[in-house]
Amino acid sequence: VIPQMRKRRAGTIINVTSSVTLGPIPLAAAYTASKAAIEGFTGSLALELGFFGVQAKLVEPGYGPSTQFASNGAERIAGLIPPEYEDFAAPIMSGFGEQGLITTPEDVADTVYRAVLDTSGRLRFPAGADAVALAQAH
């Protein structure tokens, strides 16, 4: 789609990453690194495509316990905590179920919509109360 957007000199690319890029959390190093890579890519892409009138932006959702992603993630990490990390990981894992602020699918959809319509040149858009709180803390 980029060649077509460049030709039209218009368009917006939205990459969805994660609020893990807004502040470090334990037991998520590889996940955070993968999301940080997308953030770096998108930041550079925004600069490159801006010359052509095309925007690239980031939406950074927080923890969404009601999504399929949350349940899939729990299944994937089951049994992957090495014995040396069990005492460290136990309170962290149980704390995931006790989140106060969360992100809903509607939060993400609303934030994508706002990002597409935004004309300020802003790159990052946290989505959900928890992501917004993290962004404001850093």
XYZ file of N, CA, C and O in Angstrom, residues 2-137:
544
model
N 2.087 1.167 0.426
C 2.914 2.376 0.512
C 3.110 3.033 -0.858
O 2.964 4.254 -0.968
N 3.423 2.267 -1.916
C 3.576 2.949 -3.213
C 2.311 3.706 -3.629
O 2.406 4.811 -4.181
N 1.152 3.142 -3.356
C -0.095 3.812 -3.710
C -0.307 5.068 -2.872
O -0.780 6.102 -3.374
N 0.021 4.999 -1.581
C -0.112 6.170 -0.708
C 0.867 7.267 -1.131
O 0.503 8.442 -1.153
N 2.095 6.882 -1.455
C 3.069 7.884 -1.921
C 2.568 8.573 -3.179
O 2.657 9.793 -3.303
N 2.030 7.791 -4.109
C 1.538 8.345 -5.368
C 0.396 9.334 -5.113
O 0.339 10.403 -5.729
N -0.520 8.972 -4.191
C -1.647 9.850 -3.858
C -1.233 11.000 -2.953
O -1.977 11.944 -2.759
N -0.048 10.838 -2.322
C 0.435 11.799 -1.328
C -0.568 11.953 -0.184
O -0.819 13.045 0.322
N -1.096 10.799 0.227
C -2.059 10.793 1.331
C -2.177 9.375 1.879
O -1.951 8.408 1.168
N -2.536 9.299 3.137
C -2.797 8.012 3.770
C -2.205 7.976 5.161
O -1.361 8.805 5.523
N -2.669 7.008 5.926
C -2.184 6.822 7.289
C -1.999 5.340 7.553
O -2.901 4.537 7.293
N -0.851 4.997 8.086
C -0.552 3.627 8.515
C -0.586 3.628 10.037
O 0.081 4.454 10.676
N -1.354 2.728 10.602
C -1.428 2.587 12.059
C -0.843 1.232 12.433
O -1.345 0.185 12.004
N 0.224 1.246 13.210
C 0.775 0.012 13.756
C 0.385 -0.073 15.224
O 0.546 0.888 15.974
N -0.136 -1.228 15.613
C -0.565 -1.442 16.993
C 0.529 -2.230 17.705
O 0.917 -3.306 17.258
N 1.035 -1.648 18.792
C 2.096 -2.307 19.549
C 1.556 -2.677 20.925
O 0.605 -3.430 21.025
N 2.118 -2.125 21.977
C 1.696 -2.475 23.325
C 2.196 -1.433 24.310
O 3.236 -0.807 24.084
N 1.496 -1.305 25.410
C 1.930 -0.383 26.454
C 3.184 -0.879 27.160
O 3.776 -0.130 27.931
N 3.637 -2.098 26.893
C 4.885 -2.560 27.509
C 6.064 -1.696 27.078
O 7.091 -1.681 27.736
N 5.906 -0.958 25.979
C 6.975 -0.065 25.527
C 7.004 1.230 26.322
O 7.950 2.003 26.203
N 5.982 1.481 27.120
C 5.887 2.721 27.883
C 6.573 2.639 29.233
O 6.834 3.656 29.865
N 6.841 1.457 29.707
C 7.508 1.253 30.989
C 7.853 -0.209 31.150
O 7.088 -1.076 30.727
N 8.997 -0.510 31.722
C 9.424 -1.906 31.829
C 8.529 -2.724 32.764
O 8.055 -2.208 33.783
N 8.284 -3.952 32.377
C 7.598 -4.904 33.258
C 8.389 -6.202 33.242
O 8.998 -6.557 32.223
N 8.402 -6.907 34.342
C 9.174 -8.153 34.399
C 8.510 -9.274 33.602
O 7.306 -9.241 33.350
N 9.298 -10.230 33.211
C 8.864 -11.442 32.508
C 8.327 -11.153 31.100
O 7.583 -11.948 30.552
N 8.699 -10.031 30.534
C 8.194 -9.680 29.210
C 9.295 -9.139 28.299
O 9.020 -8.385 27.372
N 10.522 -9.521 28.548
C 11.650 -8.939 27.802
C 11.541 -9.200 26.304
O 11.672 -8.265 25.498
N 11.305 -10.428 25.898
C 11.239 -10.732 24.458
C 10.023 -10.066 23.817
O 10.118 -9.515 22.713
N 8.901 -10.104 24.502
C 7.693 -9.455 23.990
C 7.913 -7.950 23.854
O 7.588 -7.346 22.836
N 8.497 -7.346 24.885
C 8.760 -5.916 24.853
C 9.714 -5.559 23.720
O 9.511 -4.569 23.012
N 10.746 -6.373 23.537
C 11.710 -6.117 22.463
C 11.033 -6.168 21.097
O 11.313 -5.336 20.227
N 10.121 -7.118 20.902
C 9.440 -7.213 19.605
C 8.561 -5.991 19.363
O 8.493 -5.478 18.243
N 7.900 -5.503 20.393
C 7.055 -4.319 20.250
C 7.906 -3.058 20.082
O 7.548 -2.152 19.325
N 9.035 -2.993 20.776
C 9.928 -1.844 20.631
C 10.497 -1.779 19.213
O 10.695 -0.677 18.676
N 10.735 -2.922 18.614
C 11.221 -2.938 17.233
C 10.188 -2.324 16.296
O 10.527 -1.528 15.411
N 8.928 -2.657 16.487
C 7.863 -2.084 15.656
C 7.764 -0.580 15.894
O 7.550 0.203 14.962
N 7.966 -0.158 17.146
C 7.906 1.274 17.442
C 9.041 2.025 16.753
O 8.838 3.099 16.183
N 10.246 1.476 16.784
C 11.368 2.106 16.096
C 11.156 2.154 14.599
O 11.418 3.172 13.941
N 10.660 1.064 14.046
C 10.360 0.996 12.616
C 9.331 2.055 12.234
O 9.508 2.788 11.262
N 8.278 2.159 13.018
C 7.193 3.094 12.707
C 7.655 4.539 12.841
O 7.287 5.390 12.021
N 8.479 4.830 13.841
C 9.007 6.177 13.993
C 9.835 6.595 12.786
O 9.692 7.713 12.269
N 10.689 5.704 12.314
C 11.488 6.003 11.122
C 10.609 6.094 9.887
O 10.805 6.977 9.044
N 9.659 5.182 9.776
C 8.745 5.189 8.628
C 7.963 6.502 8.566
O 7.770 7.067 7.488
N 7.546 7.002 9.726
C 6.811 8.269 9.772
C 7.650 9.407 9.195
O 7.140 10.254 8.453
N 8.928 9.418 9.527
C 9.806 10.467 8.997
C 10.000 10.317 7.491
O 9.998 11.298 6.758
N 10.190 9.092 7.043
C 10.414 8.848 5.612
C 9.180 9.158 4.777
O 9.273 9.788 3.725
N 8.016 8.701 5.243
C 6.801 8.870 4.462
C 6.200 10.262 4.597
O 5.417 10.689 3.746
N 6.554 10.963 5.673
C 6.041 12.309 5.862
C 6.351 13.220 4.683
O 5.551 14.085 4.334
N 7.482 12.993 4.048
C 7.859 13.762 2.861
C 6.803 13.647 1.764
O 6.599 14.568 0.990
N 6.128 12.499 1.732
C 5.127 12.224 0.695
C 3.699 12.508 1.164
O 2.740 12.180 0.471
N 3.552 13.082 2.354
C 2.228 13.371 2.871
C 1.530 12.175 3.494
O 0.333 12.217 3.760
N 2.276 11.102 3.723
C 1.727 9.878 4.322
C 2.143 9.842 5.784
O 3.293 10.135 6.123
N 1.217 9.475 6.652
C 1.496 9.406 8.081
C 1.657 7.963 8.538
O 1.000 7.065 8.012
N 2.504 7.762 9.525
C 2.620 6.470 10.210
C 2.514 6.771 11.700
O 3.155 7.697 12.201
N 1.686 5.998 12.392
C 1.423 6.258 13.809
C 1.373 4.953 14.582
O 1.187 3.880 14.013
N 1.498 5.090 15.896
C 1.467 3.949 16.809
C 0.277 4.039 17.748
O 0.015 5.095 18.321
N -0.405 2.927 17.931
C -1.420 2.799 18.975
C -0.871 1.771 19.957
O -0.458 0.673 19.563
N -0.842 2.153 21.243
C -0.215 1.342 22.286
C -1.254 0.899 23.321
O -1.452 1.555 24.331
N -1.933 -0.220 23.062
C -2.945 -0.694 24.017
C -2.327 -1.217 25.306
O -1.209 -1.739 25.310
N -3.100 -1.108 26.364
C -2.715 -1.692 27.643
C -3.215 -3.117 27.750
O -3.497 -3.786 26.751
N -3.333 -3.574 28.985
C -3.747 -4.950 29.274
C -5.242 -5.108 28.995
O -6.056 -4.386 29.566
N -5.586 -6.037 28.131
C -6.974 -6.277 27.760
C -7.434 -7.657 28.174
O -7.407 -8.580 27.358
N -7.852 -7.825 29.424
C -8.221 -9.159 29.901
C -9.417 -9.775 29.181
O -9.603 -10.991 29.212
N -10.224 -8.964 28.499
C -11.401 -9.512 27.825
C -11.092 -9.990 26.407
O -11.967 -10.527 25.739
N -9.855 -9.822 25.964
C -9.519 -10.192 24.587
C -9.014 -11.622 24.487
O -8.550 -12.201 25.471
N -9.073 -12.169 23.303
C -8.536 -13.500 23.051
C -7.023 -13.510 23.245
O -6.447 -14.505 23.649
N -6.372 -12.371 22.980
C -4.925 -12.273 23.154
C -4.535 -12.607 24.592
O -3.554 -13.306 24.830
N -5.287 -12.102 25.560
C -4.964 -12.335 26.967
C -5.050 -13.812 27.309
O -4.154 -14.366 27.947
N -6.107 -14.476 26.869
C -6.236 -15.900 27.193
C -5.225 -16.743 26.430
O -4.684 -17.706 26.962
N -4.942 -16.375 25.179
C -3.925 -17.101 24.414
C -2.554 -16.972 25.056
O -1.786 -17.927 25.086
N -2.242 -15.781 25.550
C -0.948 -15.556 26.185
C -0.768 -16.407 27.426
O 0.304 -16.966 27.656
N -1.818 -16.522 28.235
C -1.736 -17.332 29.453
C -1.461 -18.791 29.108
O -0.672 -19.459 29.777
N -2.103 -19.285 28.059
C -1.884 -20.672 27.649
C -0.460 -20.885 27.146
O 0.154 -21.909 27.398
N 0.072 -19.908 26.425
C 1.411 -20.046 25.848
C 2.511 -20.060 26.892
O 3.537 -20.689 26.692
N 2.344 -19.335 27.992
C 3.417 -19.285 28.970
C 3.302 -20.357 30.044
O 4.220 -20.534 30.834
N 2.189 -21.080 30.040
C 2.011 -22.158 31.027
C 3.160 -23.156 30.892
O 3.447 -23.664 29.818
N 3.849 -23.389 31.979
C 4.939 -24.353 31.996
C 6.266 -23.818 31.469
O 7.242 -24.564 31.399
N 6.326 -22.552 31.103
C 7.558 -21.992 30.555
C 8.424 -21.273 31.584
O 9.538 -20.881 31.269
N 7.921 -21.087 32.782
C 8.705 -20.411 33.814
C 9.716 -21.422 34.370
O 9.327 -22.437 34.937
N 11.011 -21.156 34.208
C 12.022 -22.077 34.745
C 11.916 -22.157 36.271
O 11.526 -21.169 36.924
N 12.258 -23.285 36.836
C 12.158 -23.445 38.295
C 12.874 -22.343 39.076
O 12.388 -21.907 40.118
N 13.993 -21.852 38.550
C 14.746 -20.805 39.245
C 13.951 -19.503 39.359
O 14.226 -18.686 40.231
N 12.975 -19.309 38.492
C 12.197 -18.067 38.464
C 10.814 -18.202 39.101
O 10.085 -17.225 39.192
N 10.442 -19.387 39.532
C 9.078 -19.593 40.036
C 8.731 -18.676 41.208
O 7.655 -18.096 41.240
N 9.643 -18.543 42.186
C 9.355 -17.680 43.340
C 9.236 -16.219 42.931
O 8.439 -15.461 43.488
N 10.035 -15.812 41.955
C 9.976 -14.445 41.453
C 8.695 -14.220 40.649
O 8.033 -13.198 40.779
N 8.344 -15.189 39.827
C 7.235 -15.039 38.889
C 5.858 -15.180 39.523
O 4.899 -14.563 39.054
N 5.731 -15.968 40.561
C 4.412 -16.265 41.137
C 3.611 -15.014 41.485
O 2.457 -14.878 41.057
N 4.156 -14.071 42.251
C 3.337 -12.888 42.580
C 3.048 -12.013 41.357
O 2.005 -11.363 41.288
N 3.952 -12.008 40.410
C 3.738 -11.208 39.193
C 2.588 -11.803 38.388
O 1.687 -11.091 37.943
N 2.617 -13.103 38.208
C 1.575 -13.769 37.423
C 0.213 -13.629 38.091
O -0.782 -13.380 37.423
N 0.155 -13.764 39.399
C -1.141 -13.623 40.080
C -1.620 -12.178 40.030
O -2.824 -11.925 40.002
N -0.701 -11.231 39.986
C -1.069 -9.818 39.907
C -1.713 -9.436 38.593
O -2.469 -8.470 38.526
N -1.429 -10.191 37.517
C -2.039 -9.881 36.223
C -3.551 -9.987 36.284
O -4.253 -9.266 35.597
N -4.056 -10.876 37.108
C -5.502 -11.037 37.233
C -6.153 -9.978 38.101
O -7.371 -9.924 38.202
N -5.364 -9.137 38.749
C -5.886 -8.134 39.676
C -5.666 -6.714 39.176
O -5.537 -5.792 39.964
N -5.622 -6.540 37.885
C -5.391 -5.210 37.317
C -6.542 -4.273 37.668
O -7.697 -4.640 37.546
N -6.201 -3.073 38.082
C -7.224 -2.072 38.344
C -7.647 -1.395 37.057
O -8.804 -1.438 36.653
N -6.689 -0.784 36.372
C -6.963 -0.117 35.108
C -6.695 -1.099 33.975
O -5.705 -1.817 34.003
N -7.587 -1.124 33.004
C -7.445 -2.057 31.887
C -7.762 -1.348 30.571
O -8.158 -0.192 30.558
N -7.601 -2.084 29.491
C -7.935 -1.607 28.157
C -9.021 -2.496 27.575
O -8.929 -3.728 27.666
N -10.024 -1.887 26.990
C -11.092 -2.640 26.334
C -10.884 -2.598 24.816
O -10.185 -1.716 24.308
N -11.499 -3.523 24.097
C -11.428 -3.452 22.631
C -11.948 -2.115 22.097
O -11.413 -1.578 21.122
N -12.944 -1.559 22.749
C -13.493 -0.264 22.340
C -12.465 0.853 22.515
O -12.403 1.781 21.689
N -11.651 0.766 23.585
C -10.585 1.752 23.790
C -9.622 1.743 22.605
O -9.206 2.800 22.128
N -9.273 0.555 22.152
C -8.325 0.443 21.043
C -8.952 0.989 19.759
O -8.323 1.769 19.038
N -10.184 0.594 19.491
C -10.867 1.077 18.283
C -10.989 2.600 18.296
O -10.712 3.263 17.283
N -11.374 3.164 19.433
C -11.503 4.620 19.537
C -10.155 5.310 19.327
O -10.075 6.356 18.684
N -9.106 4.721 19.865
C -7.779 5.328 19.748
C -7.263 5.243 18.315
O -6.651 6.196 17.813
N -7.510 4.134 17.638
C -7.127 4.038 16.225
C -7.848 5.123 15.430
O -7.240 5.832 14.617
N -9.119 5.289 15.689
C -9.916 6.305 14.994
C -9.342 7.706 15.249
O -9.151 8.494 14.325
N -9.050 8.005 16.519
C -8.485 9.312 16.853
C -7.130 9.518 16.187
O -6.814 10.606 15.707
N -6.311 8.472 16.164
C -4.985 8.577 15.554
C -5.082 8.862 14.062
O -4.329 9.676 13.527
N -6.011 8.194 13.395
C -6.178 8.418 11.950
C -6.589 9.859 11.685
O -6.093 10.491 10.743
N -7.465 10.405 12.505
C -7.962 11.764 12.287
C -7.022 12.858 12.798
O -7.161 14.016 12.416
N -6.065 12.499 13.644
C -5.178 13.479 14.256
C -4.270 14.130 13.214
O -3.674 13.443 12.383
N -4.172 15.430 13.257
C -3.330 16.167 12.305
C -2.160 16.874 12.994
O -1.484 17.698 12.376
N -1.882 16.524 14.254
C -0.861 17.231 15.019
C 0.563 16.758 14.732
O 1.513 17.387 15.169
N 0.711 15.642 14.046
C 2.037 15.077 13.830
C 2.477 14.146 14.948
O 3.596 13.642 14.944
N 1.603 13.928 15.891
C 1.885 13.040 17.026
C 2.100 11.615 16.534
O 1.401 11.148 15.643
N 3.054 10.903 17.129
C 3.377 9.532 16.738
C 2.666 8.496 17.603
O 2.118 7.529 17.091
N 2.674 8.678 18.911
C 2.207 7.655 19.852
C 0.844 7.997 20.446
O 0.607 9.111 20.897
N -0.016 6.968 20.502
C -1.358 7.109 21.050
C -1.629 5.942 21.999
O -1.959 4.841 21.555
N -1.459 6.137 23.317
C -1.801 5.061 24.247
C -3.304 4.796 24.214
O -4.095 5.716 24.034
N -3.674 3.533 24.351
C -5.089 3.140 24.289
C -5.465 2.417 25.569
O -4.867 1.390 25.903
N -6.445 2.940 26.274
C -6.914 2.324 27.511
C -6.391 3.086 28.720
O -5.320 3.704 28.676
N -7.145 3.018 29.790
C -6.812 3.777 30.999
C -5.436 3.410 31.550
O -4.687 4.283 31.993
N -5.086 2.131 31.523
C -3.786 1.716 32.046
C -2.645 2.222 31.174
O -1.624 2.696 31.673
N -2.806 2.176 29.868
C -1.767 2.666 28.958
C -1.608 4.178 29.073
O -0.485 4.692 29.064
N -2.723 4.885 29.202
C -2.661 6.339 29.349
C -1.929 6.687 30.645
O -1.067 7.579 30.667
N -2.214 5.977 31.734
C -1.536 6.227 33.010
C -0.037 5.965 32.883
O 0.777 6.746 33.397
N 0.346 4.895 32.202
C 1.774 4.609 31.989
C 2.443 5.712 31.181
O 3.546 6.143 31.489
N 1.782 6.151 30.114
C 2.347 7.202 29.264
C 2.524 8.494 30.043
O 3.530 9.192 29.874
N 1.583 8.815 30.907
C 1.679 10.048 31.689
C 2.757 9.958 32.758
O 3.343 10.962 33.148
N 3.052 8.745 33.221
C 4.064 8.549 34.267
C 5.477 8.661 33.706
O 6.416 8.892 34.454
